[in-house]
PDB file of C-alpha atoms and ligand atoms in Angstrom:
ATOM      1  CA  MET A 123     -17.702 -21.196 -17.383  1.00  0.00           C
ATOM      2  CA  SER A 124     -19.624 -17.947 -16.991  1.00  0.00           C
ATOM      3  CA  GLY A 125     -20.573 -18.942 -13.410  1.00  0.00           C
ATOM      4  CA  HIS A 126     -16.883 -19.353 -12.649  1.00  0.00           C
ATOM      5  CA  ASN A 127     -16.168 -15.860 -14.042  1.00  0.00           C
ATOM      6  CA  ILE A 128     -18.969 -14.268 -12.040  1.00  0.00           C
ATOM      7  CA  SER A 129     -17.829 -15.802  -8.747  1.00  0.00           C
ATOM      8  CA  GLU A 130     -14.207 -14.883  -9.547  1.00  0.00           C
ATOM      9  CA  SER A 131     -15.061 -11.233 -10.262  1.00  0.00           C
ATOM     10  CA  HIS A 132     -17.277 -11.163  -7.164  1.00  0.00           C
ATOM     11  CA  VAL A 133     -14.331 -12.285  -5.017  1.00  0.00           C
ATOM     12  CA  LEU A 134     -12.087  -9.690  -6.723  1.00  0.00           C
ATOM     13  CA  CYS A 135     -14.577  -6.848  -6.131  1.00  0.00           C
ATOM     14  CA  HIS A 136     -15.131  -7.967  -2.594  1.00  0.00           C
ATOM     15  CA  SER A 137     -11.414  -8.110  -1.816  1.00  0.00           C
ATOM     16  CA  GLY A 138     -11.015  -4.593  -3.258  1.00  0.00           C
ATOM     17  CA  GLN A 139     -13.724  -3.340  -0.950  1.00  0.00           C
ATOM     18  CA  LEU A 140     -12.398  -5.330   1.989  1.00  0.00           C
ATOM     19  CA  PHE A 141      -9.140  -3.422   1.697  1.00  0.00           C
ATOM     20  CA  LEU A 142     -10.775   0.015   1.585  1.00  0.00           C
ATOM     21  CA  GLN A 143     -13.773  -0.586   3.863  1.00  0.00           C
ATOM     22  CA  PRO A 144     -11.865  -0.162   7.181  1.00  0.00           C
ATOM     23  CA  VAL A 145     -10.380   3.139   5.905  1.00  0.00           C
ATOM     24  CA  TRP A 146     -13.808   4.337   4.827  1.00  0.00           C
ATOM     25  CA  ASP A 147     -15.435   3.216   8.108  1.00  0.00           C
ATOM     26  CA  ARG A 148     -12.842   5.172  10.091  1.00  0.00           C
ATOM     27  CA  LEU A 149     -13.491   8.302   8.054  1.00  0.00           C
ATOM     28  CA  ARG A 150     -17.253   7.874   8.416  1.00  0.00           C
ATOM     29  CA  SER A 151     -16.883   7.552  12.192  1.00  0.00           C
ATOM     30  CA  ARG A 152     -15.378  11.056  12.181  1.00  0.00           C
ATOM     31  CA  GLU A 153     -18.285  12.449  10.175  1.00  0.00           C
ATOM     32  CA  ALA A 154     -18.684  15.500  12.430  1.00  0.00           C
ATOM     33  CA  PHE A 155     -15.207  16.657  11.370  1.00  0.00           C
ATOM     34  CA  THR A 156     -15.136  15.446   7.740  1.00  0.00           C
ATOM     35  CA  GLN A 157     -18.565  16.993   7.074  1.00  0.00           C
ATOM     36  CA  SER A 158     -17.713  20.347   8.680  1.00  0.00           C
ATOM     37  CA  PRO A 159     -16.971  23.339   6.395  1.00  0.00           C
ATOM     38  CA  PHE A 160     -13.448  23.483   7.872  1.00  0.00           C
ATOM     39  CA  PHE A 161     -12.429  20.024   6.673  1.00  0.00           C
ATOM     40  CA  PRO A 162     -11.830  20.772   2.933  1.00  0.00           C
ATOM     41  CA  VAL A 163      -9.648  23.790   3.789  1.00  0.00           C
ATOM     42  CA  ILE A 164      -7.628  21.944   6.454  1.00  0.00           C
ATOM     43  CA  PHE A 165      -7.318  18.855   4.213  1.00  0.00           C
ATOM     44  CA  SER A 166      -6.183  20.927   1.222  1.00  0.00           C
ATOM     45  CA  ILE A 167      -3.625  23.051   3.127  1.00  0.00           C
ATOM     46  CA  THR A 168      -2.124  20.138   5.098  1.00  0.00           C
ATOM     47  CA  THR A 169      -1.862  17.958   1.968  1.00  0.00           C
ATOM     48  CA  TYR A 170      -0.217  20.786   0.037  1.00  0.00           C
ATOM     49  CA  VAL A 171       2.252  21.797   2.758  1.00  0.00           C
ATOM     50  CA  GLY A 172       2.910  18.096   3.486  1.00  0.00           C
ATOM     51  CA  CYS A 173       3.778  17.488  -0.189  1.00  0.00           C
ATOM     52  CA  CYS A 174       6.018  20.596  -0.305  1.00  0.00           C
ATOM     53  CA  LEU A 175       7.840  19.821   2.951  1.00  0.00           C
ATOM     54  CA  PRO A 176      10.207  17.053   1.685  1.00  0.00           C
ATOM     55  CA  PHE A 177      11.374  19.329  -1.158  1.00  0.00           C
ATOM     56  CA  ALA A 178      11.715  22.349   1.157  1.00  0.00           C
ATOM     57  CA  ILE A 179      13.916  20.229   3.467  1.00  0.00           C
ATOM     58  CA  LEU A 180      16.023  19.134   0.462  1.00  0.00           C
ATOM     59  CA  ASP A 181      16.428  22.799  -0.535  1.00  0.00           C
ATOM     60  CA  VAL A 182      17.734  23.613   2.949  1.00  0.00           C
ATOM     61  CA  LEU A 183      20.080  20.593   2.894  1.00  0.00           C
ATOM     62  CA  CYS A 184      21.363  21.228  -0.637  1.00  0.00           C
ATOM     63  CA  PRO A 185      24.246  23.619   0.253  1.00  0.00           C
ATOM     64  CA  TRP A 186      25.512  21.095   2.872  1.00  0.00           C
ATOM     65  CA  VAL A 187      24.973  17.884   0.905  1.00  0.00           C
ATOM     66  CA  PRO A 188      26.550  18.386  -2.536  1.00  0.00           C
ATOM     67  CA  ALA A 189      25.332  14.959  -3.759  1.00  0.00           C
ATOM     68  CA  LEU A 190      21.758  16.324  -3.703  1.00  0.00           C
ATOM     69  CA  ARG A 191      22.607  18.878  -6.376  1.00  0.00           C
ATOM     70  CA  GLY A 192      22.967  16.014  -8.849  1.00  0.00           C
ATOM     71  CA  TYR A 193      19.203  15.525  -8.646  1.00  0.00           C
ATOM     72  CA  LYS A 194      18.388  19.203  -9.277  1.00  0.00           C
ATOM     73  CA  ILE A 195      17.364  20.290 -12.764  1.00  0.00           C
ATOM     74  CA  GLN A 196      18.952  23.701 -12.079  1.00  0.00           C
ATOM     75  CA  PRO A 197      21.764  22.763  -9.640  1.00  0.00           C
ATOM     76  CA  ASP A 198      22.799  26.345  -8.857  1.00  0.00           C
ATOM     77  CA  PHE A 199      19.352  27.519  -7.802  1.00  0.00           C
ATOM     78  CA  SER A 200      17.973  27.501  -4.267  1.00  0.00           C
ATOM     79  CA  PRO A 201      14.839  29.490  -3.317  1.00  0.00           C
ATOM     80  CA  THR A 202      15.381  32.249  -0.779  1.00  0.00           C
ATOM     81  CA  ALA A 203      13.111  33.161   2.153  1.00  0.00           C
ATOM     82  CA  ARG A 204      12.049  36.237   0.141  1.00  0.00           C
ATOM     83  CA  GLN A 205      10.727  33.875  -2.545  1.00  0.00           C
ATOM     84  CA  LEU A 206       9.267  31.241  -0.208  1.00  0.00           C
ATOM     85  CA  LEU A 207       7.277  33.480   2.140  1.00  0.00           C
ATOM     86  CA  PRO A 208       5.073  35.240  -0.467  1.00  0.00           C
ATOM     87  CA  CYS A 209       4.222  31.801  -1.905  1.00  0.00           C
ATOM     88  CA  LEU A 210       3.145  30.432   1.452  1.00  0.00           C
ATOM     89  CA  GLY A 211       1.257  33.687   2.162  1.00  0.00           C
ATOM     90  CA  GLN A 212      -0.594  33.446  -1.169  1.00  0.00           C
ATOM     91  CA  THR A 213      -1.694  29.845  -0.463  1.00  0.00           C
ATOM     92  CA  LEU A 214      -3.018  30.756   3.002  1.00  0.00           C
ATOM     93  CA  TYR A 215      -4.720  33.928   1.686  1.00  0.00           C
ATOM     94  CA  GLN A 216      -6.482  32.104  -1.146  1.00  0.00           C
ATOM     95  CA  HIS A 217      -7.693  29.310   1.087  1.00  0.00           C
ATOM     96  CA  LEU A 218      -9.042  31.836   3.589  1.00  0.00           C
ATOM     97  CA  VAL A 219     -10.619  34.257   1.112  1.00  0.00           C
ATOM     98  CA  PHE A 220     -11.816  31.905  -1.660  1.00  0.00           C
ATOM     99  CA  VAL A 221     -11.706  28.208  -0.747  1.00  0.00           C
ATOM    100  CA  PHE A 222     -13.246  28.563   2.728  1.00  0.00           C
ATOM    101  CA  PRO A 223     -16.227  30.755   1.661  1.00  0.00           C
ATOM    102  CA  ALA A 224     -16.875  28.353  -1.254  1.00  0.00           C
ATOM    103  CA  THR A 225     -16.936  25.303   1.041  1.00  0.00           C
ATOM    104  CA  LEU A 226     -19.059  27.245   3.544  1.00  0.00           C
ATOM    105  CA  LEU A 227     -21.635  27.906   0.797  1.00  0.00           C
ATOM    106  CA  HIS A 228     -21.556  24.236  -0.233  1.00  0.00           C
ATOM    107  CA  TRP A 229     -21.938  23.157   3.412  1.00  0.00           C
ATOM    108  CA  ALA A 230     -24.863  25.539   3.970  1.00  0.00           C
ATOM    109  CA  SER A 231     -26.704  24.011   1.000  1.00  0.00           C
ATOM    110  CA  GLY A 232     -27.203  20.816   3.035  1.00  0.00           C
ATOM    111  CA  PRO A 233     -25.213  17.845   4.329  1.00  0.00           C
ATOM    112  CA  ALA A 234     -23.801  15.433   1.762  1.00  0.00           C
ATOM    113  CA  LEU A 235     -24.902  11.870   2.453  1.00  0.00           C
ATOM    114  CA  LEU A 236     -21.934   9.524   2.761  1.00  0.00           C
ATOM    115  CA  PRO A 237     -22.531   6.038   1.301  1.00  0.00           C
ATOM    116  CA  PRO A 238     -21.991   3.179   3.779  1.00  0.00           C
ATOM    117  CA  ASP A 239     -19.879   1.121   1.326  1.00  0.00           C
ATOM    118  CA  ALA A 240     -16.307   1.924   0.300  1.00  0.00           C
ATOM    119  CA  PRO A 241     -15.544   2.042  -3.444  1.00  0.00           C
ATOM    120  CA  GLU A 242     -13.942  -0.970  -5.105  1.00  0.00           C
ATOM    121  CA  LEU A 243     -10.186  -0.598  -5.429  1.00  0.00           C
ATOM    122  CA  LEU A 244     -10.223  -1.056  -9.208  1.00  0.00           C
ATOM    123  CA  GLN A 245     -12.994   1.546  -9.578  1.00  0.00           C
ATOM    124  CA  LEU A 246     -11.104   3.988  -7.345  1.00  0.00           C
ATOM    125  CA  VAL A 247      -7.888   3.636  -9.378  1.00  0.00           C
ATOM    126  CA  THR A 248      -9.777   3.910 -12.709  1.00  0.00           C
ATOM    127  CA  HIS A 249     -11.596   7.058 -11.570  1.00  0.00           C
ATOM    128  CA  VAL A 250      -8.383   8.688 -10.276  1.00  0.00           C
ATOM    129  CA  VAL A 251      -6.596   8.018 -13.597  1.00  0.00           C
ATOM    130  CA  LEU A 252      -9.615   9.263 -15.603  1.00  0.00           C
ATOM    131  CA  CYS A 253      -9.840  12.419 -13.442  1.00  0.00           C
ATOM    132  CA  LEU A 254      -6.116  13.062 -14.065  1.00  0.00           C
ATOM    133  CA  LEU A 255      -6.481  12.551 -17.842  1.00  0.00           C
ATOM    134  CA  LEU A 256      -9.524  14.851 -18.021  1.00  0.00           C
ATOM    135  CA  PHE A 257      -7.851  17.495 -15.837  1.00  0.00           C
ATOM    136  CA  ASP A 258      -4.724  17.296 -18.012  1.00  0.00           C
ATOM    137  CA  ALA A 259      -6.799  17.924 -21.177  1.00  0.00           C
ATOM    138  CA  GLU A 260      -8.823  20.786 -19.664  1.00  0.00           C
ATOM    139  CA  PHE A 261      -5.794  22.512 -18.206  1.00  0.00           C
ATOM    140  CA  PHE A 262      -3.926  22.074 -21.502  1.00  0.00           C
ATOM    141  CA  VAL A 263      -6.622  24.093 -23.344  1.00  0.00           C
ATOM    142  CA  TRP A 264      -6.767  26.704 -20.546  1.00  0.00           C
ATOM    143  CA  HIS A 265      -2.972  26.953 -20.446  1.00  0.00           C
ATOM    144  CA  VAL A 266      -2.496  27.339 -24.240  1.00  0.00           C
ATOM    145  CA  LEU A 267      -5.197  30.048 -24.297  1.00  0.00           C
ATOM    146  CA  HIS A 268      -3.600  31.910 -21.389  1.00  0.00           C
ATOM    147  CA  HIS A 269      -0.242  31.933 -23.196  1.00  0.00           C
ATOM    148  CA  LYS A 270      -1.493  32.752 -26.704  1.00  0.00           C
ATOM    149  CA  VAL A 271      -3.811  35.657 -25.755  1.00  0.00           C
ATOM    150  CA  PRO A 272      -1.553  38.398 -24.324  1.00  0.00           C
ATOM    151  CA  TRP A 273      -4.319  39.971 -22.215  1.00  0.00           C
ATOM    152  CA  LEU A 274      -5.147  36.618 -20.598  1.00  0.00           C
ATOM    153  CA  TYR A 275      -1.446  35.981 -19.930  1.00  0.00           C
ATOM    154  CA  ARG A 276      -0.841  39.409 -18.383  1.00  0.00           C
ATOM    155  CA  THR A 277      -3.993  39.425 -16.289  1.00  0.00           C
ATOM    156  CA  PHE A 278      -4.262  35.831 -15.085  1.00  0.00           C
ATOM    157  CA  HIS A 279      -1.255  33.600 -15.755  1.00  0.00           C
ATOM    158  CA  LYS A 280       1.828  35.848 -15.509  1.00  0.00           C
ATOM    159  CA  MET A 281       1.755  35.566 -11.717  1.00  0.00           C
ATOM    160  CA  HIS A 282       2.407  31.811 -11.852  1.00  0.00           C
ATOM    161  CA  HIS A 283       5.467  32.439 -14.049  1.00  0.00           C
ATOM    162  CA  LYS A 284       6.993  34.904 -11.594  1.00  0.00           C
ATOM    163  CA  ASN A 285       9.062  32.153  -9.994  1.00  0.00           C
ATOM    164  CA  SER A 286      11.519  30.814 -12.521  1.00  0.00           C
ATOM    165  CA  PRO A 287      13.304  28.513 -11.784  1.00  0.00           C
ATOM    166  CA  SER A 288      10.416  26.903 -10.013  1.00  0.00           C
ATOM    167  CA  PHE A 289      10.332  25.323  -6.532  1.00  0.00           C
ATOM    168  CA  ALA A 290       7.762  23.258  -4.604  1.00  0.00           C
ATOM    169  CA  LEU A 291       6.040  26.112  -2.740  1.00  0.00           C
ATOM    170  CA  ALA A 292       5.664  28.071  -6.007  1.00  0.00           C
ATOM    171  CA  THR A 293       3.157  25.432  -7.237  1.00  0.00           C
ATOM    172  CA  GLN A 294       0.105  27.313  -5.974  1.00  0.00           C
ATOM    173  CA  TYR A 295       1.527  30.787  -6.540  1.00  0.00           C
ATOM    174  CA  MET A 296      -1.148  31.803  -9.020  1.00  0.00           C
ATOM    175  CA  SER A 297      -3.952  34.280  -9.594  1.00  0.00           C
ATOM    176  CA  SER A 298      -7.353  33.661  -8.035  1.00  0.00           C
ATOM    177  CA  TRP A 299      -8.818  33.073 -11.516  1.00  0.00           C
ATOM    178  CA  GLU A 300      -6.259  30.335 -12.184  1.00  0.00           C
ATOM    179  CA  LEU A 301      -6.994  28.694  -8.818  1.00  0.00           C
ATOM    180  CA  PHE A 302     -10.745  28.935  -9.484  1.00  0.00           C
ATOM    181  CA  SER A 303     -10.320  27.368 -12.945  1.00  0.00           C
ATOM    182  CA  LEU A 304      -8.329  24.431 -11.552  1.00  0.00           C
ATOM    183  CA  GLY A 305     -10.927  23.870  -8.814  1.00  0.00           C
ATOM    184  CA  PHE A 306     -13.745  24.118 -11.375  1.00  0.00           C
ATOM    185  CA  PHE A 307     -12.173  21.452 -13.630  1.00  0.00           C
ATOM    186  CA  ASP A 308     -11.770  19.142 -10.632  1.00  0.00           C
ATOM    187  CA  MET A 309     -15.421  19.609  -9.635  1.00  0.00           C
ATOM    188  CA  VAL A 310     -16.707  18.984 -13.173  1.00  0.00           C
ATOM    189  CA  ASN A 311     -14.688  15.763 -13.556  1.00  0.00           C
ATOM    190  CA  ILE A 312     -15.655  14.405 -10.144  1.00  0.00           C
ATOM    191  CA  THR A 313     -19.340  15.131 -10.838  1.00  0.00           C
ATOM    192  CA  LEU A 314     -19.171  13.747 -14.381  1.00  0.00           C
ATOM    193  CA  LEU A 315     -17.683  10.435 -13.230  1.00  0.00           C
ATOM    194  CA  GLN A 316     -19.819  10.374 -10.046  1.00  0.00           C
ATOM    195  CA  CYS A 317     -16.755   9.576  -7.968  1.00  0.00           C
ATOM    196  CA  HIS A 318     -17.076   8.098  -4.497  1.00  0.00           C
ATOM    197  CA  PRO A 319     -16.102  10.631  -1.732  1.00  0.00           C
ATOM    198  CA  LEU A 320     -13.080   8.465  -0.826  1.00  0.00           C
ATOM    199  CA  THR A 321     -12.002   8.498  -4.491  1.00  0.00           C
ATOM    200  CA  VAL A 322     -12.346  12.302  -4.469  1.00  0.00           C
ATOM    201  CA  MET A 323     -10.008  12.537  -1.469  1.00  0.00           C
ATOM    202  CA  VAL A 324      -7.449  10.183  -3.029  1.00  0.00           C
ATOM    203  CA  PHE A 325      -7.617  12.132  -6.313  1.00  0.00           C
ATOM    204  CA  HIS A 326      -6.971  15.432  -4.505  1.00  0.00           C
ATOM    205  CA  VAL A 327      -3.920  14.001  -2.732  1.00  0.00           C
ATOM    206  CA  VAL A 328      -2.529  12.512  -5.987  1.00  0.00           C
ATOM    207  CA  ASN A 329      -3.255  15.712  -7.937  1.00  0.00           C
ATOM    208  CA  ILE A 330      -1.586  17.924  -5.319  1.00  0.00           C
ATOM    209  CA  TRP A 331       1.450  15.608  -5.109  1.00  0.00           C
ATOM    210  CA  LEU A 332       1.886  15.535  -8.899  1.00  0.00           C
ATOM    211  CA  SER A 333       1.548  19.311  -9.219  1.00  0.00           C
ATOM    212  CA  VAL A 334       4.103  19.881  -6.430  1.00  0.00           C
ATOM    213  CA  GLU A 335       6.481  17.332  -8.006  1.00  0.00           C
ATOM    214  CA  ASP A 336       6.057  19.209 -11.332  1.00  0.00           C
ATOM    215  CA  HIS A 337       7.379  22.403  -9.713  1.00  0.00           C
ATOM    216  CA  SER A 338       9.905  20.879  -7.288  1.00  0.00           C
ATOM    217  CA  GLY A 339      12.927  21.225  -9.571  1.00  0.00           C
ATOM    218  CA  TYR A 340      14.125  17.747  -8.504  1.00  0.00           C
ATOM    219  CA  GLU A 341      14.429  14.728 -10.784  1.00  0.00           C
ATOM    220  CA  PHE A 342      14.840  11.435  -8.910  1.00  0.00           C
ATOM    221  CA  PRO A 343      14.974   7.863 -10.259  1.00  0.00           C
ATOM    222  CA  TRP A 344      11.518   7.440  -8.651  1.00  0.00           C
ATOM    223  CA  SER A 345      10.014  10.648 -10.099  1.00  0.00           C
ATOM    224  CA  THR A 346       6.659   9.911 -11.764  1.00  0.00           C
ATOM    225  CA  HIS A 347       7.910  10.565 -15.323  1.00  0.00           C
ATOM    226  CA  LYS A 348      10.617   7.919 -14.793  1.00  0.00           C
ATOM    227  CA  LEU A 349       8.056   5.360 -13.618  1.00  0.00           C
ATOM    228  CA  VAL A 350       5.451   5.823 -16.389  1.00  0.00           C
ATOM    229  CA  PRO A 351       6.663   4.024 -19.552  1.00  0.00           C
ATOM    230  CA  PHE A 352       6.941   5.178 -23.200  1.00  0.00           C
ATOM    231  CA  GLY A 353       7.405   8.874 -22.327  1.00  0.00           C
ATOM    232  CA  TRP A 354       3.645   9.208 -21.737  1.00  0.00           C
ATOM    233  CA  TYR A 355       4.239  11.382 -18.690  1.00  0.00           C
ATOM    234  CA  GLY A 356       6.231  14.631 -18.853  1.00  0.00           C
ATOM    235  CA  GLY A 357       6.286  15.608 -15.187  1.00  0.00           C
ATOM    236  CA  VAL A 358       8.902  17.828 -13.588  1.00  0.00           C
ATOM    237  CA  ALA A 359      11.430  17.636 -16.451  1.00  0.00           C
ATOM    238  CA  HIS A 360       8.824  18.953 -18.917  1.00  0.00           C
ATOM    239  CA  HIS A 361       7.131  21.485 -16.656  1.00  0.00           C
ATOM    240  CA  ASP A 362      10.486  22.958 -15.644  1.00  0.00           C
ATOM    241  CA  LEU A 363      11.145  23.587 -19.343  1.00  0.00           C
ATOM    242  CA  HIS A 364       7.727  25.265 -19.630  1.00  0.00           C
ATOM    243  CA  HIS A 365       8.675  27.633 -16.823  1.00  0.00           C
ATOM    244  CA  SER A 366      11.969  28.566 -18.475  1.00  0.00           C
ATOM    245  CA  GLN A 367      10.865  28.644 -22.155  1.00  0.00           C
ATOM    246  CA  PHE A 368       7.127  29.619 -21.934  1.00  0.00           C
ATOM    247  CA  ASN A 369       6.212  28.270 -25.417  1.00  0.00           C
ATOM    248  CA  CYS A 370       6.249  24.503 -24.877  1.00  0.00           C
ATOM    249  CA  ASN A 371       4.921  21.663 -22.708  1.00  0.00           C
ATOM    250  CA  PHE A 372       1.537  23.173 -21.873  1.00  0.00           C
ATOM    251  CA  ALA A 373      -0.007  19.987 -20.447  1.00  0.00           C
ATOM    252  CA  PRO A 374       0.724  19.649 -16.730  1.00  0.00           C
ATOM    253  CA  TYR A 375       1.196  15.872 -16.614  1.00  0.00           C
ATOM    254  CA  PHE A 376       0.916  13.768 -19.768  1.00  0.00           C
ATOM    255  CA  THR A 377       2.657  14.312 -23.105  1.00  0.00           C
ATOM    256  CA  HIS A 378       0.000  13.305 -25.689  1.00  0.00           C
ATOM    257  CA  TRP A 379      -1.626  16.736 -26.134  1.00  0.00           C
ATOM    258  CA  ASP A 380       1.667  18.576 -26.631  1.00  0.00           C
ATOM    259  CA  ARG A 381       2.859  15.797 -28.981  1.00  0.00           C
ATOM    260  CA  LEU A 382      -0.383  16.058 -30.986  1.00  0.00           C
ATOM    261  CA  LEU A 383      -0.212  19.855 -31.286  1.00  0.00           C
ATOM    262  CA  GLY A 384       3.538  20.068 -31.844  1.00  0.00           C
ATOM    263  CA  THR A 385       4.324  21.911 -28.617  1.00  0.00           C
ATOM    264  CA  LEU A 386       6.256  19.072 -26.977  1.00  0.00           C
ATOM    265  CA  GLN A 387       9.811  19.956 -26.026  1.00  0.00           C
ATOM    266  CA  PRO A 388      11.567  16.812 -24.828  1.00  0.00           C
ATOM    267  CA  ALA A 389      13.676  17.254 -21.723  1.00  0.00           C
ATOM    268  CA  HIS A 390      17.279  16.101 -21.673  1.00  0.00           C
ATOM    269  CA  ALA A 391      17.636  12.803 -19.860  1.00  0.00           C
ATOM    270  CA  LYS A 392      19.191  13.190 -16.440  1.00  0.00           C
TER     271      LYS A 392
HETATM  272 ZN1  LIG B 473       2.360  28.748 -18.272  1.00  0.00          ZN
HETATM  273 ZN1  LIG B 474       3.781  25.783 -13.328  1.00  0.00          ZN
END
């Protein structure tokens, strides 16, 4: 019986790796690029702009395609070029002035050895979900503190609230301290769970997508909060309320912390 279980789990693990191994081998074959200090900055900016692009296109199309307005939380709002450009400028500035020097320092401390084996699929998914749950908890505490202490709000978090209603490119419109804090939480969680480098990349893409979706102002039938059952995930409907009401929905993704501390403001079903 136990022999059967062992061989079954071995096949399962192996099939998980089989699926990811070609992806990992391809990335490892481009080691000169992926290990260069430029890669994290290029990866981060392209992922972010790539996630924002579909929503930016929808914003442009909105005045011409009235049906799209039905999916907007605030149907009468469209970001102007005067709002979009400073956001894009801030993202580029922060990556150039903070993210690049940080990765340069990390790179100078010695090359990271890439393991030859890809992670198992189940382990990758578990680690990504755990990283999201940990990040959600850490940012919840940070966020409550930066709203409850007026000096912290004024100095570090007010900038992120400048754009209300929110839009995709406003996601990373934040102070350098806020960006540093988010990056620090990510690093701690990845190190704590000893995530595989491929898992780290997948987590960054998922995290960036979810944060952009949170700020997009669009609610689709396939939005993450509609796909996760039991109202566990607040997503764009909840974060949009945070941006307009300030005193509720402090967790970026899940609802359990706000529910537990009485700061959950349910969004009206769309
Ligand atoms: Zn806030
Ligand atoms: Zn926000």
